[in-house]
mmCIF file with all atom_site columns, C-alpha atoms in Angstrom:
data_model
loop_
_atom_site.group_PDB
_atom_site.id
_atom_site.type_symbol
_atom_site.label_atom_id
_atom_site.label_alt_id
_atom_site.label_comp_id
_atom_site.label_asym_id
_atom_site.label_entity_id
_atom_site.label_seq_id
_atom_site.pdbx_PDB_ins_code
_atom_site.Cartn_x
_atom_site.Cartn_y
_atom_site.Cartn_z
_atom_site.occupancy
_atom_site.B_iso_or_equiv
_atom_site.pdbx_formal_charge
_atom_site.auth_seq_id
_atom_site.auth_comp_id
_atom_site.auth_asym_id
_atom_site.auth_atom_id
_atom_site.pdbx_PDB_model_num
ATOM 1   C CA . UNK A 1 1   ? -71.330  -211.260 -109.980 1.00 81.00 ? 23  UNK A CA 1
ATOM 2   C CA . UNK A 1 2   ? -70.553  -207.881 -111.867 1.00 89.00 ? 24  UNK A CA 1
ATOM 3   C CA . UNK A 1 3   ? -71.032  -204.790 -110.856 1.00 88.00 ? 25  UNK A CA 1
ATOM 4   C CA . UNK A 1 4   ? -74.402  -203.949 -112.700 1.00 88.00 ? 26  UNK A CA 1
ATOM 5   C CA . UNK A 1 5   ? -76.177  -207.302 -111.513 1.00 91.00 ? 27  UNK A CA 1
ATOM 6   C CA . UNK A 1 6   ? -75.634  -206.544 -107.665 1.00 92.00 ? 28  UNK A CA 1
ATOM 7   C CA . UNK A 1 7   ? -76.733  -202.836 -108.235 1.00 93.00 ? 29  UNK A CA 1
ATOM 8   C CA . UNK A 1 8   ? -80.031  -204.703 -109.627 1.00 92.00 ? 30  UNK A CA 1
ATOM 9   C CA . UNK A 1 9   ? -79.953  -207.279 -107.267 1.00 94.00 ? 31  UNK A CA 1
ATOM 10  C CA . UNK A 1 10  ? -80.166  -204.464 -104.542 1.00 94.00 ? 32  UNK A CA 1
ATOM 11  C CA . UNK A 1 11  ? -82.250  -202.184 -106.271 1.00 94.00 ? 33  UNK A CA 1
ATOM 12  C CA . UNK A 1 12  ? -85.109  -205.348 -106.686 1.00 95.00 ? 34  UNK A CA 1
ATOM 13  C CA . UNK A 1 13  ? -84.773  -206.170 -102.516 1.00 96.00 ? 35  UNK A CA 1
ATOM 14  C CA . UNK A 1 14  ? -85.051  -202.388 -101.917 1.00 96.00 ? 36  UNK A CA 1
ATOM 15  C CA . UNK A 1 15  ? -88.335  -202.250 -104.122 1.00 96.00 ? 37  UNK A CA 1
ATOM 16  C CA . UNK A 1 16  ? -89.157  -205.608 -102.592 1.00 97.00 ? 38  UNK A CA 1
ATOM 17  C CA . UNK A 1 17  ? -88.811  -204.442 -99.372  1.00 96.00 ? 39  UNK A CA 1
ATOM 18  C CA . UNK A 1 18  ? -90.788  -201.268 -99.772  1.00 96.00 ? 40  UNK A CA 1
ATOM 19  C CA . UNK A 1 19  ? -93.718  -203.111 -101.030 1.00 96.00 ? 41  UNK A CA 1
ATOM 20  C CA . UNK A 1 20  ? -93.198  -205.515 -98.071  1.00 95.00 ? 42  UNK A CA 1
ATOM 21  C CA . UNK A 1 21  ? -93.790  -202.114 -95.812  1.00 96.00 ? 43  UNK A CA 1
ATOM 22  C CA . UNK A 1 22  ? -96.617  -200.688 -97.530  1.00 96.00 ? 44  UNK A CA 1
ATOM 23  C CA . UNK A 1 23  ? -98.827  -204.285 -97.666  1.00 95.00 ? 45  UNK A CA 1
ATOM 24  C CA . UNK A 1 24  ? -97.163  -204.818 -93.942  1.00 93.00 ? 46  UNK A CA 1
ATOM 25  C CA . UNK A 1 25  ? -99.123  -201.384 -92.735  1.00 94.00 ? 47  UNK A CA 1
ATOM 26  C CA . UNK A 1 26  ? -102.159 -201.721 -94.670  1.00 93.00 ? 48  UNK A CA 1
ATOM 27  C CA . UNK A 1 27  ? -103.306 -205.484 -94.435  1.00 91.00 ? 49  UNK A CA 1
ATOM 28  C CA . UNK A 1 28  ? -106.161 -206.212 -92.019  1.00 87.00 ? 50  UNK A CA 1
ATOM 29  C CA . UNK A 1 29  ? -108.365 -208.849 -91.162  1.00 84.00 ? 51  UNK A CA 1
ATOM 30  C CA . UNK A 1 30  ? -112.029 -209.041 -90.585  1.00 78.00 ? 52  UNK A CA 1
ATOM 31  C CA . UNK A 1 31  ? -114.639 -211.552 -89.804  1.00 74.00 ? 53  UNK A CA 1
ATOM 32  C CA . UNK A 1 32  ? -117.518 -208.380 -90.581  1.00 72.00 ? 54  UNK A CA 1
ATOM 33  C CA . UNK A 1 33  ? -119.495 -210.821 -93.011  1.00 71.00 ? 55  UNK A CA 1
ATOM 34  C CA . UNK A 1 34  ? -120.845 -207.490 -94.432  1.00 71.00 ? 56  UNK A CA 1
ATOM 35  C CA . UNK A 1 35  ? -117.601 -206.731 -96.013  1.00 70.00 ? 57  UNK A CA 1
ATOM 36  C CA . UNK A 1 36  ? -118.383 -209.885 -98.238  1.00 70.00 ? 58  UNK A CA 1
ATOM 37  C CA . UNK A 1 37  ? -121.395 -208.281 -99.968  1.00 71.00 ? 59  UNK A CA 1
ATOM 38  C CA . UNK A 1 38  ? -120.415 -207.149 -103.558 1.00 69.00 ? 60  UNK A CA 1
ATOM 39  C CA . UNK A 1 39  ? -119.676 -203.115 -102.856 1.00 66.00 ? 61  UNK A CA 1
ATOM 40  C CA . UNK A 1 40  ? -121.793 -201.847 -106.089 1.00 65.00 ? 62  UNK A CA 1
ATOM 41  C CA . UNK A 1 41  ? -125.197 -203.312 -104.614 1.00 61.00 ? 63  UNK A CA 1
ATOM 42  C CA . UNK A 1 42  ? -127.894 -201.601 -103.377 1.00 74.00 ? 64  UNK A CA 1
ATOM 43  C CA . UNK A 1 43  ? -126.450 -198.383 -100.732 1.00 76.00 ? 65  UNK A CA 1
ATOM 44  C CA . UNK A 1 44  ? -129.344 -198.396 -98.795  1.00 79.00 ? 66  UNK A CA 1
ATOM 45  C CA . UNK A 1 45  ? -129.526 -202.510 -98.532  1.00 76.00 ? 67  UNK A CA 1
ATOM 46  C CA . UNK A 1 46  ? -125.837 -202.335 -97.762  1.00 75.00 ? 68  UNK A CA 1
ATOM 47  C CA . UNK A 1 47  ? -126.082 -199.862 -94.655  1.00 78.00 ? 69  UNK A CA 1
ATOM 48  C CA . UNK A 1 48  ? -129.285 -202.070 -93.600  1.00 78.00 ? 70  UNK A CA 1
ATOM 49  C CA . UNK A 1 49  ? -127.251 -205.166 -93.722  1.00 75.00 ? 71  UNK A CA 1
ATOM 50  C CA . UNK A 1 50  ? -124.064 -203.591 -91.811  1.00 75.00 ? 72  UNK A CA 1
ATOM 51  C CA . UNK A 1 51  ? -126.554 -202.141 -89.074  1.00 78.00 ? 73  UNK A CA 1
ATOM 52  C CA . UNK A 1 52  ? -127.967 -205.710 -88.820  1.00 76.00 ? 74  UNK A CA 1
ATOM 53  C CA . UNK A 1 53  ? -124.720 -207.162 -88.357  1.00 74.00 ? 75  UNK A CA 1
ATOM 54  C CA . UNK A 1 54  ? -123.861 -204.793 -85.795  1.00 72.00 ? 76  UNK A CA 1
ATOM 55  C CA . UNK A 1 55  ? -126.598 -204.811 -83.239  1.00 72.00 ? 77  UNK A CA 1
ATOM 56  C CA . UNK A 1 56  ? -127.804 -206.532 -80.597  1.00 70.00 ? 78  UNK A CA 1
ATOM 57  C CA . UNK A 1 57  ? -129.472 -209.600 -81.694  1.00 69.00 ? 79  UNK A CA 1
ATOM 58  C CA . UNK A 1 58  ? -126.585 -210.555 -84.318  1.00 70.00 ? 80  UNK A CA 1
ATOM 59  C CA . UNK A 1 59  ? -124.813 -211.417 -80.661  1.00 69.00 ? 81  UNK A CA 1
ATOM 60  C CA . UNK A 1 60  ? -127.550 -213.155 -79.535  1.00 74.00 ? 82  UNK A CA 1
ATOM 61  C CA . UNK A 1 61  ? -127.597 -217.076 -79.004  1.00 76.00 ? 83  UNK A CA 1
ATOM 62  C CA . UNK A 1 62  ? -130.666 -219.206 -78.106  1.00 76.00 ? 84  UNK A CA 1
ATOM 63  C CA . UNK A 1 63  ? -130.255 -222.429 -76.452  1.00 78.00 ? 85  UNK A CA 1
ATOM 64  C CA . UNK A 1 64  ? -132.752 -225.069 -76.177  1.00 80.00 ? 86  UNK A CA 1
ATOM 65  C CA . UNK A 1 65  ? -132.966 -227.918 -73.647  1.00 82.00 ? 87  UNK A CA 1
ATOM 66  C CA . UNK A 1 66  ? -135.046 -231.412 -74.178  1.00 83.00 ? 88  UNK A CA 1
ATOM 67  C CA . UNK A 1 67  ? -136.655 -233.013 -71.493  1.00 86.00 ? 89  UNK A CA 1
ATOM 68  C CA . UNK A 1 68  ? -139.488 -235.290 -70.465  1.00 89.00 ? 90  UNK A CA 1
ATOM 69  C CA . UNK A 1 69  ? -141.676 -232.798 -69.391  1.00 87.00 ? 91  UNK A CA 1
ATOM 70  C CA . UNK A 1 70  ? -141.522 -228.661 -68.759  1.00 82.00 ? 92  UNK A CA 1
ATOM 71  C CA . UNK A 1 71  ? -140.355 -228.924 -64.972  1.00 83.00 ? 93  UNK A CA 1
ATOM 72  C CA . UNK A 1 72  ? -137.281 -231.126 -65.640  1.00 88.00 ? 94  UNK A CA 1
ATOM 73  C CA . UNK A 1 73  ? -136.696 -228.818 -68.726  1.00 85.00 ? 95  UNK A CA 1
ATOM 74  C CA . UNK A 1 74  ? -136.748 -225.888 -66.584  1.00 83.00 ? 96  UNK A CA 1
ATOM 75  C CA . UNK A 1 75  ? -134.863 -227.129 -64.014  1.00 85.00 ? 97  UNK A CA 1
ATOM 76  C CA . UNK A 1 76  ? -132.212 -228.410 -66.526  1.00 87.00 ? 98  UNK A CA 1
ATOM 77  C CA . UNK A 1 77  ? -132.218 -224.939 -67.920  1.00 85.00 ? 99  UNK A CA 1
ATOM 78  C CA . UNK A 1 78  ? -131.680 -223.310 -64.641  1.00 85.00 ? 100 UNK A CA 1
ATOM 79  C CA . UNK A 1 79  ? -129.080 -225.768 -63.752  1.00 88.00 ? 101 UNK A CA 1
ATOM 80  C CA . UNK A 1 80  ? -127.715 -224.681 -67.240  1.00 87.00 ? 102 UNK A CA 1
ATOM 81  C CA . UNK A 1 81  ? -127.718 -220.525 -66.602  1.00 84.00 ? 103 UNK A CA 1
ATOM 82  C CA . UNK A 1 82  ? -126.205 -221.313 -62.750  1.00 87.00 ? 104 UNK A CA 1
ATOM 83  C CA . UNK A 1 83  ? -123.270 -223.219 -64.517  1.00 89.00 ? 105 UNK A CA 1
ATOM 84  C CA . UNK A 1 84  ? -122.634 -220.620 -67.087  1.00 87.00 ? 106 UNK A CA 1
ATOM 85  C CA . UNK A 1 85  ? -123.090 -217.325 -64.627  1.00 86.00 ? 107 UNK A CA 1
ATOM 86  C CA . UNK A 1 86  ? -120.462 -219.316 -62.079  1.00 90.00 ? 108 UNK A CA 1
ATOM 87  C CA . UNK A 1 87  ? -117.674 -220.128 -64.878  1.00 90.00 ? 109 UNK A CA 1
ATOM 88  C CA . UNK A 1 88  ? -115.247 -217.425 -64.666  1.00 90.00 ? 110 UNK A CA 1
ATOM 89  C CA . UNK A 1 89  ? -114.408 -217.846 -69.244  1.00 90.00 ? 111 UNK A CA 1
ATOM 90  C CA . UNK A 1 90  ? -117.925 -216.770 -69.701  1.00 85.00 ? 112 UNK A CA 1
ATOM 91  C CA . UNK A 1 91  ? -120.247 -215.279 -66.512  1.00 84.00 ? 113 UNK A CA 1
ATOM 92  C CA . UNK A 1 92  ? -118.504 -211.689 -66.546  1.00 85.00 ? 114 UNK A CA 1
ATOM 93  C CA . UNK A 1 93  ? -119.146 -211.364 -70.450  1.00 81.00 ? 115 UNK A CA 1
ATOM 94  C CA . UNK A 1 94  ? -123.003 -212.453 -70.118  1.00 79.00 ? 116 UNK A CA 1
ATOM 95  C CA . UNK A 1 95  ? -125.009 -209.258 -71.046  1.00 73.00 ? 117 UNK A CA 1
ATOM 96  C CA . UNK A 1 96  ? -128.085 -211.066 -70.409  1.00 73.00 ? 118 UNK A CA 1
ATOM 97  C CA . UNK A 1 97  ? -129.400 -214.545 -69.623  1.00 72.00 ? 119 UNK A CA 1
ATOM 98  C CA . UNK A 1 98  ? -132.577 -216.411 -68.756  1.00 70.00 ? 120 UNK A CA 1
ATOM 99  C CA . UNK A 1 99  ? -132.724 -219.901 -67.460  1.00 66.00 ? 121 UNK A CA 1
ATOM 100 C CA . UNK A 1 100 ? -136.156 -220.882 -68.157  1.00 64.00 ? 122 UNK A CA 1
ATOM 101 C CA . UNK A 1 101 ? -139.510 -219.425 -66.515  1.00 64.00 ? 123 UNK A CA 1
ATOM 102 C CA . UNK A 1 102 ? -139.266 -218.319 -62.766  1.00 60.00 ? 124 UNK A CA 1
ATOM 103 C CA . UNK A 1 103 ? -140.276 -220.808 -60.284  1.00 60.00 ? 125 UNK A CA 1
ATOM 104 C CA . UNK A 1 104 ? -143.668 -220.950 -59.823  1.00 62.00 ? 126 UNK A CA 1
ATOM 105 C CA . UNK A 1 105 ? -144.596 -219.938 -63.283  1.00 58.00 ? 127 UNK A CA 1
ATOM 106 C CA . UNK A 1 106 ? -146.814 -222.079 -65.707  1.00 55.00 ? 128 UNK A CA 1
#
């Protein structure tokens, strides 16, 4: 190898490199489905959708529970919210959860 191929052999890993650092400190990830939307929509339909996306009911999940009847579905869904609030993975990260209708409510 001469002297002029390993001088552009280096100089390519050095520029190589350098791009390497500069994708390295500006890649990111995101799961924001948001930044999906084409960016030259509608502004105001944009900042809608992101403050959708964002708020409280986008991290909301509603279960529902089969039974016979509305007392053994109740009582499964109680049995259901004393399971989750008592699992140490999920109770302490439960903002808010409602096992069916209070006892004695019809």
């Amino acid at each position: 190898m001469s002297k002029g191929e390993r001088r552009a052999l280096v100089g390519a890993l050095a520029v190589l490199g350098a791009l390497g650092v500069f994708v390295a400190l500006r890649f990111s990830i995101t799961n924001d489905i948001v930044s999906f939307l084409p960016g030259d929509s509608d502004r105001e339909l944009l900042e809608l959708s992101r403050k959708l996306a964002g708020g409280d009911l986008s991290r909301t999940m509603i279960l529902t529970i089969g039974a016979k009847d509305a007392e053994q579905a109740a009582a499964a869904s109680r049995a259901l919210e004393a399971a989750l609030r008592s699992e140490p993975r999920v109770g302490p990260r439960l903002e808010r959860l409602e096992g069916g209708p209070a006892v004695g409510f019809e």
